[in-house]
Coordinates of C-alpha atoms in Angstrom, one line a residue:
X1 CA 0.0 0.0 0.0
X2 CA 0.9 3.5 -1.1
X3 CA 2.3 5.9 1.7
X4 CA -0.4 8.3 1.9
X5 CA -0.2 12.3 3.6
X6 CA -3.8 12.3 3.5
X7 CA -5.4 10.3 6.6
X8 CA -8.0 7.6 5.9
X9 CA -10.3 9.0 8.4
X10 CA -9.9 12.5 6.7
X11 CA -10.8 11.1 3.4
X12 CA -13.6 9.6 4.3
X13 CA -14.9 12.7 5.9
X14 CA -13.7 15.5 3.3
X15 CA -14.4 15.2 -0.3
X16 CA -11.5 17.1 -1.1
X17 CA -9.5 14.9 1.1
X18 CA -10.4 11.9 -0.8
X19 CA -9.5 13.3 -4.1
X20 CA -5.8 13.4 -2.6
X21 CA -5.9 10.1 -1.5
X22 CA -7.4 8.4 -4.6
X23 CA -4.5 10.8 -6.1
X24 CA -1.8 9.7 -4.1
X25 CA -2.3 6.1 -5.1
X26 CA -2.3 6.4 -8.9
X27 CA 1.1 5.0 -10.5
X28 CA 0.9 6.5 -13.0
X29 CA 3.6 9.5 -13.6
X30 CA 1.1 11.8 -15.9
X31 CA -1.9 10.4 -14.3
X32 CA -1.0 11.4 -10.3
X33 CA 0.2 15.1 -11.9
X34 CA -3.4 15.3 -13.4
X35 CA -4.9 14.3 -10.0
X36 CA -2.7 16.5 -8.1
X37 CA -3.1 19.3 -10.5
X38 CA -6.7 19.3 -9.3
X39 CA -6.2 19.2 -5.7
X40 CA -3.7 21.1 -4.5
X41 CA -5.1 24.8 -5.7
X42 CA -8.0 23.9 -3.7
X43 CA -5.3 22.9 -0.9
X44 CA -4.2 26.5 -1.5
X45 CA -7.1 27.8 -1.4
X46 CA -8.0 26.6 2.5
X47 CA -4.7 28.0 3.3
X48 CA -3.4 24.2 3.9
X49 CA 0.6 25.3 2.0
X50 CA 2.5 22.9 3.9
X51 CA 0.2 20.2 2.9
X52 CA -0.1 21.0 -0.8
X53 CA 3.7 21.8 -1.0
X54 CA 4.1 17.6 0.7
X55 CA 1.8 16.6 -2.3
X56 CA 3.5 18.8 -4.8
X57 CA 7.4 16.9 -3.4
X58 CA 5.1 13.1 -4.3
X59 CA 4.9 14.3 -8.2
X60 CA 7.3 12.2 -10.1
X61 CA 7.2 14.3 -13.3
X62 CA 9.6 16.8 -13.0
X63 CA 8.2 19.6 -14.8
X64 CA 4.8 19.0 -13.2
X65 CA 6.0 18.8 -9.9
X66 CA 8.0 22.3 -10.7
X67 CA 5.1 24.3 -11.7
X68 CA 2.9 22.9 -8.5
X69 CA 5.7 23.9 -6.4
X70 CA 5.6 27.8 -8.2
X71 CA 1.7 27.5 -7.3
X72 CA 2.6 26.9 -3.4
X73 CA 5.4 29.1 -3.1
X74 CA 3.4 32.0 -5.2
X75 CA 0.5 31.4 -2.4
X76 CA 3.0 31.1 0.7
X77 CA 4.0 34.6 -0.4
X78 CA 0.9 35.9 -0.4
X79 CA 0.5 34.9 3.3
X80 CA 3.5 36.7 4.3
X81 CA 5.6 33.8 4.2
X82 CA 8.3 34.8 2.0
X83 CA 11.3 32.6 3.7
X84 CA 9.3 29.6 2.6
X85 CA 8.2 30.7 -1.0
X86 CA 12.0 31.2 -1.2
X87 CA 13.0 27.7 -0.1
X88 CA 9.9 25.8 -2.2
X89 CA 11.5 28.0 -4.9
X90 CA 15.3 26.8 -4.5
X91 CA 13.8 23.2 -4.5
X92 CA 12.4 23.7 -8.3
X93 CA 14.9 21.6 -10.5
X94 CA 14.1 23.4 -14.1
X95 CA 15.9 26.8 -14.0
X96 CA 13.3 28.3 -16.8
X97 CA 10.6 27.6 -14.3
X98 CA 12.9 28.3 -11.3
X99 CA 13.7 31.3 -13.0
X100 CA 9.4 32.0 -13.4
X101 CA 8.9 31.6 -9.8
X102 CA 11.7 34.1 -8.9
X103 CA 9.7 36.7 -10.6
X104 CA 6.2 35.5 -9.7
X105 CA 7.1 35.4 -5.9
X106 CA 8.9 39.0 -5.8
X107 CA 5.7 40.4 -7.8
X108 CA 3.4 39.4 -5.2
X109 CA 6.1 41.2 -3.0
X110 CA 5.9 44.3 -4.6
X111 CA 2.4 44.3 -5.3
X112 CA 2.0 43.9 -1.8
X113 CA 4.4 47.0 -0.9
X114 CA 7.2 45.1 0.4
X115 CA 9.4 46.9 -1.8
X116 CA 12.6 46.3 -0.3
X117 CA 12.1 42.5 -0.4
X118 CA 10.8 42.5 -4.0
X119 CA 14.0 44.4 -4.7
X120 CA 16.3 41.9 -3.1
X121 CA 15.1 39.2 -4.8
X122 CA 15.3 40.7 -8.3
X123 CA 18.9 41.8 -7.2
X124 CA 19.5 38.0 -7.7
X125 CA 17.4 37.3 -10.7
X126 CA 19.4 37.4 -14.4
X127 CA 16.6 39.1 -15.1
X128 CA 14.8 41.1 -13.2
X129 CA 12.9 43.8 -15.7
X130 CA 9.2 42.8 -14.8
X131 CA 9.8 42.5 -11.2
X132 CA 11.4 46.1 -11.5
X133 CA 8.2 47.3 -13.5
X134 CA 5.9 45.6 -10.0
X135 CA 7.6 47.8 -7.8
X136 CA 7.3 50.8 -10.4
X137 CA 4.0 50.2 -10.5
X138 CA 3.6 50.0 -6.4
X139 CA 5.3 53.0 -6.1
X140 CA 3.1 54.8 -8.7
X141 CA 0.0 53.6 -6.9
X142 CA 1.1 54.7 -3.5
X143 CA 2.0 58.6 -5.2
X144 CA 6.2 58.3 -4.9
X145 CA 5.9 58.9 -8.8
X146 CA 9.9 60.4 -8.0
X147 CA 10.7 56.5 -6.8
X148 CA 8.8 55.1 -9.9
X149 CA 10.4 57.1 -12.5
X150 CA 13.6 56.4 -11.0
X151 CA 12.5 52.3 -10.9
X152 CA 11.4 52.5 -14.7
X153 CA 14.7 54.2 -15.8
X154 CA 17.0 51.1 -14.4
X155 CA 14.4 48.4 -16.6
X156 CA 16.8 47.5 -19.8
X157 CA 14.1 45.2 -21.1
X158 CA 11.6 47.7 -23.5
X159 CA 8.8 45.3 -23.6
X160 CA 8.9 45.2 -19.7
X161 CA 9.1 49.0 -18.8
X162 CA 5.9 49.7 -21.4
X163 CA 3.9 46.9 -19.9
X164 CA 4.6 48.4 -16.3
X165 CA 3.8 51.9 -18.0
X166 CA 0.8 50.9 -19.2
X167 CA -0.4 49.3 -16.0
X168 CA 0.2 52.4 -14.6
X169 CA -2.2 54.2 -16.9
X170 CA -4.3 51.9 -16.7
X171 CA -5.1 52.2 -12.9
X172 CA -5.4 55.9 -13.6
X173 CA -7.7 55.4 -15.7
X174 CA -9.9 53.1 -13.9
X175 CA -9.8 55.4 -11.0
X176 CA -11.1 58.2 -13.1
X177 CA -7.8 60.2 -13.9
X178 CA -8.0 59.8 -17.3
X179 CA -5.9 63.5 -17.5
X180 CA -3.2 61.9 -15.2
X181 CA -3.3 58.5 -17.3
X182 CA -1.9 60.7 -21.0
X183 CA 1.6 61.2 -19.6
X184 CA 2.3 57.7 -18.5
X185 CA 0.9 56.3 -22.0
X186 CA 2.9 59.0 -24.0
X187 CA 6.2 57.3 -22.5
X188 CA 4.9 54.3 -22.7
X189 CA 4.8 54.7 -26.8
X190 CA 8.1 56.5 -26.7
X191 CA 9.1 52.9 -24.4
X192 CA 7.4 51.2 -27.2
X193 CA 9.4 52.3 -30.2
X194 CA 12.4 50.9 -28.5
X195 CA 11.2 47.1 -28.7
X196 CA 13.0 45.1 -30.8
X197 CA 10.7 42.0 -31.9
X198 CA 8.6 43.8 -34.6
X199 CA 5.3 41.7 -34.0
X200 CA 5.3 42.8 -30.3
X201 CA 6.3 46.5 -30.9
X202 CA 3.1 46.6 -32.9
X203 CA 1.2 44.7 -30.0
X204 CA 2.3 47.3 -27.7
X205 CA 1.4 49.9 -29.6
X206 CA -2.3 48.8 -30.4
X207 CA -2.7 48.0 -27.2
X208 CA -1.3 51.7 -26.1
X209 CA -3.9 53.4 -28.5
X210 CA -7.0 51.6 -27.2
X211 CA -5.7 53.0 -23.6
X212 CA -5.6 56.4 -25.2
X213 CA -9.7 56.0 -26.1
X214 CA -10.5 54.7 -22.6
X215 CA -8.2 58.4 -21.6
X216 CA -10.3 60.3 -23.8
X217 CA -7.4 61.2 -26.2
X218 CA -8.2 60.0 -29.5
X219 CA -5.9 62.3 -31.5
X220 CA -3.0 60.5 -29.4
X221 CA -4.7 57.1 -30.0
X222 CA -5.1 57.7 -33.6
X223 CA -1.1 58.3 -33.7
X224 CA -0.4 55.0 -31.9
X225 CA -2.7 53.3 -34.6
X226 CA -0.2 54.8 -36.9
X227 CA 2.8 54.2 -36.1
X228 CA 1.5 50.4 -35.1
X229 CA 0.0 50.5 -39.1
X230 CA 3.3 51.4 -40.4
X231 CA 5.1 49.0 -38.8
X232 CA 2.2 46.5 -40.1
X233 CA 2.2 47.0 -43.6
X234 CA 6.5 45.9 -43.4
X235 CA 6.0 42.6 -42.2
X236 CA 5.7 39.5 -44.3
X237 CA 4.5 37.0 -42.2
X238 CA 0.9 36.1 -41.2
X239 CA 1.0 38.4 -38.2
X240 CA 0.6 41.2 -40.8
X241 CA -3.3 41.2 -41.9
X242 CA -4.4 40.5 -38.2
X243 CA -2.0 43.7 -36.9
X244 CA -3.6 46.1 -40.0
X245 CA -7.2 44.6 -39.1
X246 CA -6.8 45.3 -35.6
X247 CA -5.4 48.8 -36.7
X248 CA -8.6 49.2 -38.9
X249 CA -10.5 48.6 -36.0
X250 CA -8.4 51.1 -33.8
X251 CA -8.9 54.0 -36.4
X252 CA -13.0 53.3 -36.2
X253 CA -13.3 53.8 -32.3
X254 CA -10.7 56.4 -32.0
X255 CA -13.2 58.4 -34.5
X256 CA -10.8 58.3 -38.0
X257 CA -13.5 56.2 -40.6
X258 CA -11.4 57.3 -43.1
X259 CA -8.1 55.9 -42.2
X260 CA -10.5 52.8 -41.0
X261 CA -11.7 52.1 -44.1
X262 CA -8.2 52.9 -46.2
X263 CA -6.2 50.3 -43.4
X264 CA -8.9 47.9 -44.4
X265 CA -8.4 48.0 -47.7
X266 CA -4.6 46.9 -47.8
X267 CA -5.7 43.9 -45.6
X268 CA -5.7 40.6 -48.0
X269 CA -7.3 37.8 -45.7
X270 CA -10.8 37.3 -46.0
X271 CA -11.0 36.4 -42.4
X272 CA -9.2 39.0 -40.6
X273 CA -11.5 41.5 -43.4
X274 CA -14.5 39.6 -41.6
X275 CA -12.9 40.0 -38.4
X276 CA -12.5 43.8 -38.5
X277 CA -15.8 44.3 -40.0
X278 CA -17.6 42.8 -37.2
X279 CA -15.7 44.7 -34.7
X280 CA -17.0 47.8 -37.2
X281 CA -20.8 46.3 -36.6
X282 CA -20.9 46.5 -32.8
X283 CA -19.4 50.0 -33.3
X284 CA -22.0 51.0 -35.4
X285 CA -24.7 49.3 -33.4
X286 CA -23.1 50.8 -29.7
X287 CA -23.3 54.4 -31.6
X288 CA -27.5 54.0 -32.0
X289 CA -26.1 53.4 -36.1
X290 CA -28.0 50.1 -36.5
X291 CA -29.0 49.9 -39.8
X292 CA -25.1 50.5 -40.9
X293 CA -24.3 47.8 -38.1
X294 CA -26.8 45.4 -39.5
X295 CA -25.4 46.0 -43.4
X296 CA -22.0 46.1 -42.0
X297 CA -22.1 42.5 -39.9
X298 CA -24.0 41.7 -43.6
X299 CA -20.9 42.3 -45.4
X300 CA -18.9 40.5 -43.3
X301 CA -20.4 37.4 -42.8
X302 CA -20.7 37.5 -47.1
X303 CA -16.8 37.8 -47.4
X304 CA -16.3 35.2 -44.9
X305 CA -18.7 33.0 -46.7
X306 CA -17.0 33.3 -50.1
X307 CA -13.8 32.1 -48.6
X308 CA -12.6 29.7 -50.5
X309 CA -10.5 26.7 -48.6
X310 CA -7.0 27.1 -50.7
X311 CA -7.7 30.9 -49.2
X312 CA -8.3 29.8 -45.6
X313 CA -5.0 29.5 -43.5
X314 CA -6.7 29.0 -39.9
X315 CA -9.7 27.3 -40.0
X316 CA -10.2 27.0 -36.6
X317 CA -9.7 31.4 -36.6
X318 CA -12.5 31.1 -39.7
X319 CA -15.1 28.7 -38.1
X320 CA -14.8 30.6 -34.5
X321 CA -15.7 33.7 -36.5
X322 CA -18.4 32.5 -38.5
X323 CA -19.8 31.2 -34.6
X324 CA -19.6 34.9 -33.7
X325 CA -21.0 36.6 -37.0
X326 CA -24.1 34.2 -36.1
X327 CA -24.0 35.1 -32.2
X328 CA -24.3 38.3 -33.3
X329 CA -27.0 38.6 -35.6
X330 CA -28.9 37.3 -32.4
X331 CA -27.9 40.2 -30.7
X332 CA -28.7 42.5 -33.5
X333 CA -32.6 41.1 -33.2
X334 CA -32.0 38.6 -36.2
X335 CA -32.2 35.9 -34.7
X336 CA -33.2 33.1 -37.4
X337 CA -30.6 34.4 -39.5
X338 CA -28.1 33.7 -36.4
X339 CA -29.2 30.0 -36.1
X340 CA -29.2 30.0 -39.8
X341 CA -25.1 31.0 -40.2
X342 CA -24.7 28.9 -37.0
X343 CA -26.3 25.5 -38.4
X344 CA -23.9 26.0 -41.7
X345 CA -20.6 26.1 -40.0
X346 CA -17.9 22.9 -40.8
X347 CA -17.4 22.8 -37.0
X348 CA -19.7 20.4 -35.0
X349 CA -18.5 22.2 -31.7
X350 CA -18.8 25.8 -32.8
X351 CA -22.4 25.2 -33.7
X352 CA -23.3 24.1 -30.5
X353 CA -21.5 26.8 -28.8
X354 CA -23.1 29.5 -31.0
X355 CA -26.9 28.1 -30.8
X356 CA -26.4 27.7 -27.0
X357 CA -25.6 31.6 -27.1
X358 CA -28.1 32.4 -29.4
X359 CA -30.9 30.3 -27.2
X360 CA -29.8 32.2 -24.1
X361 CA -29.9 35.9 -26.8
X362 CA -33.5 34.5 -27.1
X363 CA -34.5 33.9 -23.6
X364 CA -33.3 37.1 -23.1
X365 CA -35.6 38.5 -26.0
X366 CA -38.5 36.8 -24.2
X367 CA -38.5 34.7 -27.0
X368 CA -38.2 31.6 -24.9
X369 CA -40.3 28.9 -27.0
X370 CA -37.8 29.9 -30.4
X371 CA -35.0 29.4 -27.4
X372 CA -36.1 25.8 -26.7
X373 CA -36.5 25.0 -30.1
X374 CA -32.8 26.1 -30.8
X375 CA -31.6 23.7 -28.3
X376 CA -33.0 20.6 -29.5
X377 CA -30.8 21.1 -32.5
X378 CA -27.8 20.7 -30.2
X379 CA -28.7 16.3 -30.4
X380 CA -25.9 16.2 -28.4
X381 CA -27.2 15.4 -24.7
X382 CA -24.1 16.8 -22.3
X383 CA -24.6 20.6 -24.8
X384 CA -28.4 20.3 -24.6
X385 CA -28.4 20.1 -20.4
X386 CA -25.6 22.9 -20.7
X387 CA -27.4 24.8 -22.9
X388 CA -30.7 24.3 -20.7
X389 CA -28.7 25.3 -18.1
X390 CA -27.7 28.7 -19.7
X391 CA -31.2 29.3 -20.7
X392 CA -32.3 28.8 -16.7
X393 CA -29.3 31.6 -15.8
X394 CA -30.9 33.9 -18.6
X395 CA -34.7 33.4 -17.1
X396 CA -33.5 33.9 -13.2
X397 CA -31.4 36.7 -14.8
X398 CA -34.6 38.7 -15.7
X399 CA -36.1 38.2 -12.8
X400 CA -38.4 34.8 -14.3
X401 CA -37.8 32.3 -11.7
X402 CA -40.7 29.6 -12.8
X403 CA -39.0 29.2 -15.9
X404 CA -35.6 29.7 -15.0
X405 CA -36.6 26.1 -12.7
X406 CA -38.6 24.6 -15.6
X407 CA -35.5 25.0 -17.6
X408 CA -33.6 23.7 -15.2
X409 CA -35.9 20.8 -14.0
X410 CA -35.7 19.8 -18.0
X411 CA -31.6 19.8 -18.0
X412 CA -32.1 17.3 -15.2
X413 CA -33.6 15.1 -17.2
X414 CA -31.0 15.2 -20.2
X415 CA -28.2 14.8 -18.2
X416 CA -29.6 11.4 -16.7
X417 CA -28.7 10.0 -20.7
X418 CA -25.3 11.6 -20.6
X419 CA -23.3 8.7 -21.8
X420 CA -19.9 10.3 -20.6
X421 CA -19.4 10.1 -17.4
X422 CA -17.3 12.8 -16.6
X423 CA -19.1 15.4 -19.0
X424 CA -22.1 14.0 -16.8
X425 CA -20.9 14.5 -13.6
X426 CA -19.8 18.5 -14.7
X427 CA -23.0 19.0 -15.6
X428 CA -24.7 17.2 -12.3
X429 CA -22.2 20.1 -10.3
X430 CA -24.0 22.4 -12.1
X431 CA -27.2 21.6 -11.7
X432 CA -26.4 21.4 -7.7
X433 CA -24.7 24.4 -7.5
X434 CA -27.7 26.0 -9.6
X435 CA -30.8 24.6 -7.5
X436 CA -28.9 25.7 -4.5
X437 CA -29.1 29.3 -5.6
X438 CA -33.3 29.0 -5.7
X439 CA -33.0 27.6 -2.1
X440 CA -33.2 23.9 -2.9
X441 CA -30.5 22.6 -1.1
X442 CA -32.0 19.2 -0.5
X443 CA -32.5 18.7 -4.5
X444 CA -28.6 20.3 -4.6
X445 CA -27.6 17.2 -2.5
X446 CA -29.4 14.5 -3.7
X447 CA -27.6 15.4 -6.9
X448 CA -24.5 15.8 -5.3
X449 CA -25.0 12.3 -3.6
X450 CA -25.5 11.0 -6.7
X451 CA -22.9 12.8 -8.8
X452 CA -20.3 10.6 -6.1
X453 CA -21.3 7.2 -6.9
X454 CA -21.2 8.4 -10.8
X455 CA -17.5 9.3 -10.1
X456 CA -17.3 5.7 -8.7
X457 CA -17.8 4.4 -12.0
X458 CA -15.2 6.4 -13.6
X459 CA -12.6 3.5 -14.6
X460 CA -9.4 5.8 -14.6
X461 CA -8.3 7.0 -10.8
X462 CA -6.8 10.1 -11.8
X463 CA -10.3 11.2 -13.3
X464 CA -11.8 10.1 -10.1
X465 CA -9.6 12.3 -8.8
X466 CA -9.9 15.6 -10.5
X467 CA -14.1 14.6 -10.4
X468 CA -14.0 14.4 -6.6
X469 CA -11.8 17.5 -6.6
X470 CA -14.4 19.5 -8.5
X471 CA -17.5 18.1 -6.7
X472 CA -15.9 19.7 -3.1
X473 CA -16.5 22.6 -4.5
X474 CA -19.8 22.4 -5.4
X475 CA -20.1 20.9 -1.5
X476 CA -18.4 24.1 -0.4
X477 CA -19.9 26.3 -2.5
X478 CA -23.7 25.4 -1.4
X479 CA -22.8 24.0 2.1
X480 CA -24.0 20.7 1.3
X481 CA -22.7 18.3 4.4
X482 CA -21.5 15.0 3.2
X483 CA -24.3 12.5 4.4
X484 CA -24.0 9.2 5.6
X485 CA -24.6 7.3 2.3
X486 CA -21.5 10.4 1.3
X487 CA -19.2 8.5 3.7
X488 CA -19.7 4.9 2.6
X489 CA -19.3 5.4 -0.9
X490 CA -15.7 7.7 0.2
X491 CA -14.8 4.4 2.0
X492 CA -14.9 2.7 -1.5
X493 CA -12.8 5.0 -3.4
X494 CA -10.2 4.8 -0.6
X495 CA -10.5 0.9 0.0
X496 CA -9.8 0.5 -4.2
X497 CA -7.1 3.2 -3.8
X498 CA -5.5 1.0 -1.3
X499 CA -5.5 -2.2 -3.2

């Protein structure tokens, strides 16, 4: 029998508990760093470190084991334990991910104010940049704008010193100091320029001009776009049409249609053409334009339907557009042309995804029996009870609560012919978690009850695992106590992990 950290008597009285023990007895290298990949955030999360750092050490995958351990120290400096974040760091074998939880741990220094420490650990880092740009960004936040300046100055790496720039800005802004935000984004294009790696120069620089919007400077946004567009048109990869569409895009909101329209017409992929036109539509339709929105969305769902395969070079990027052109016809009010476009595209999964949305667009729309109907075209059991499910959170949502449990009643039912077990048992938490929130807690347990001797059934222990580990929280969550039937069916999973 397997040493175990994890009591018997504690598994058979904690849910999460038991995950770790079925965990801790799977052989399997890959399998027990699934299991433990499950359990030991929630470990974290109950503020049990020591423990989760023991089953982090009983990993035998190296890099699995590595990144648990950054999880545990990251979380042992959050509770003011820095001396052992350090030492669970030192213990981390790959120097790349050693190198990750340097950084990660001296952040959560700095974003805490302990600026001092933050600075002595990036004092030993090879490279410290974004640990530099937490404190600059502390200090900025607690008004030593003096310090922070100072702090920014000794960063080497560009990419670094604009992304603590811009979070500077961007808590301005978000505090309402939109006029305090402008001088921090101004150096942070300046900062921008300086990056060498063309695709994320022009990253930076999009991402500075939709920052300059949300400051209310659109002439200085509209320059950003610019310079971001002129570094765009030299590329000659495929990172080029997506930077010039996003540019397009950029012009649009920042109040330029013209150099909107011109941007968009040196873009050559049908898809990212779709792409920025649909970004145009919800402009349009946000402004009170909605005819222009509606022709607009039009246009771009025709050019992405006349793309041709030998034209197509992502057809994931294609399909997960065409999902969203139909979404948002919903949303525009056309609603059967939606499920239309949605029931055409190539991918099974992004046509359930879409007519979910659209079902719950309906609901909304207090169209609920066209909602219904547009589930039963999901066929697929595990989407139809997560679609029903959706529709229930869009009924209680507008205040409906006999149909929001109708809905939710009818999910029920579905997921009883679920054939996989584990989608089966996510949609069962769910449904608990969901009749818990109308006050039902008995029907939330008897599911819940249930949804255990499922898991029982799951062949694979590291599933069992990761299921148990998600059912605690739906026991947590809705303060369902573990009954007596709860506790014999634990002793199972812990008398199988023991064999």
């Amino acid at each position: 029998m397997a040493e175990h950290f994890i009591s018997r008597d504690a598994a058979e009285g904690d849910l999460l508990a038991a995950a770790a023990y079925v965990g801790e007895g799977v052989r399997s290298s890959d399998g027990r760093a699934e299991a433990m990949g499950a359990v030991i955030p929630r470990y974290l999360a109950r503020g049990e470190v020591d423990l989760a750092a023991e089953l982090a050490n009983s990993v035998d995958d190296p890099y699995s084991r590595d990144k648990l351990l950054t999880l545990v120290a990251e979380e042992c400096a959050e509770r003011d334990d820095d001396e052992y974040a350090l030492q669970l760091v030192d213990a981390i074998e790959d120097h790349g991910l050693q190198a990750q939880a340097f950084e990660r741990v001296a952040l959560v220094e700095a974003g805490k104010g302990n600026v001092e420490r933050a600075a002595e650990i990036a004092d030993s880092m090879a490279h410290p940049d974004y640990v530099l740009g937490g404190i600059a960004v502390y200090q900025a936040g607690a008004g030593d704008i003096a310090a922070a300046e100072a702090t920014l100055e000794s960063i080497d790496f560009a990419t670094a010193k604009v992304s603590a720039l811009q979070q500077i800005a961007g808590r301005l802004i978000g505090n309402g100091d939109t006029e305090g935000s402008v001088k921090w984004l101004e150096s942070a294009q300046v900062a921008a320029g300086e990056i060498e790696h063309d695709e994320e120069r022009i990253r930076s620089l999009c991402e500075i001009g939709s920052s300059f919007v949300e400051a209310k400077r659109n002439d200085r946004s509209i320059e950003a776009f610019d310079a971001a567009r002129e570094s765009a048109e030299k590329l000659d990869n495929l990172h080029r049409d997506l930077f010039l569409a996003t540019c397009a895009l950029g012009f649009l909101v920042a109040g330029s249609g013209e150099l909107a329209d011109r941007t968009l017409d040196i873009v050559t992929d049908k898809t990212h053409i779709s792409s920025a036109l649909l970004g145009f539509a919800r402009h349009y339709w946000n402004s009170g334009d909605k005819d222009l929105a509606l022709d607009t969305l039009d246009e771009a769902y025709s050019i992405l339907a006349s793309q041709r395969e030998i034209e197509t070079r992502d057809s994931r990027a294609r399909n997960g557009l065409l999902a969203a052109v139909a979404v948002q016809f919903a949303g525009f009010g056309k609603s059967e042309r939606g499920v239309e476009i949605a029931s055409e595209n190539p991918d099974p999964n992004e046509t359930s995804g879409a007519l979910s949305q659209i079902s719950q667009i309906l609901i909304v729309q207090n169209e609920d029996d066209y909602a219904r109907e547009t589930v039963e075209q999901l066929g697929d059991d595990s989407n139809c009870a997560g679609a029903l499910i959706g529709l229930s959170v869009a009924a209680k949502d507008r205040g409906d609560d006999a149909t929001a449990l109708k809905f939710l009643d009818e999910a029920s039912l579905v997921a009883e012919s679920i054939p996989q077990l584990g989608a089966r048992s996510g949609v069962m938490n769910e449904l608990a978690l969901r009749y818990a929130a109308f006050g039902l807690s008995e029907k939330a347990s008897e599911i819940s009850s249930s949804n255990i001797e499922l898991i029982g059934a799951i062949r694979d222990s590291s599933g069992q695992a990761v299921m148990l580990a998600m059912l605690s929280d739906v026991y947590d969550r809705a303060k369902i106590a573990l009954s007596e039937s709860d506790r014999s069916q634990l002793g199972l999973f812990i008398r199988r992990a023991d064999l």
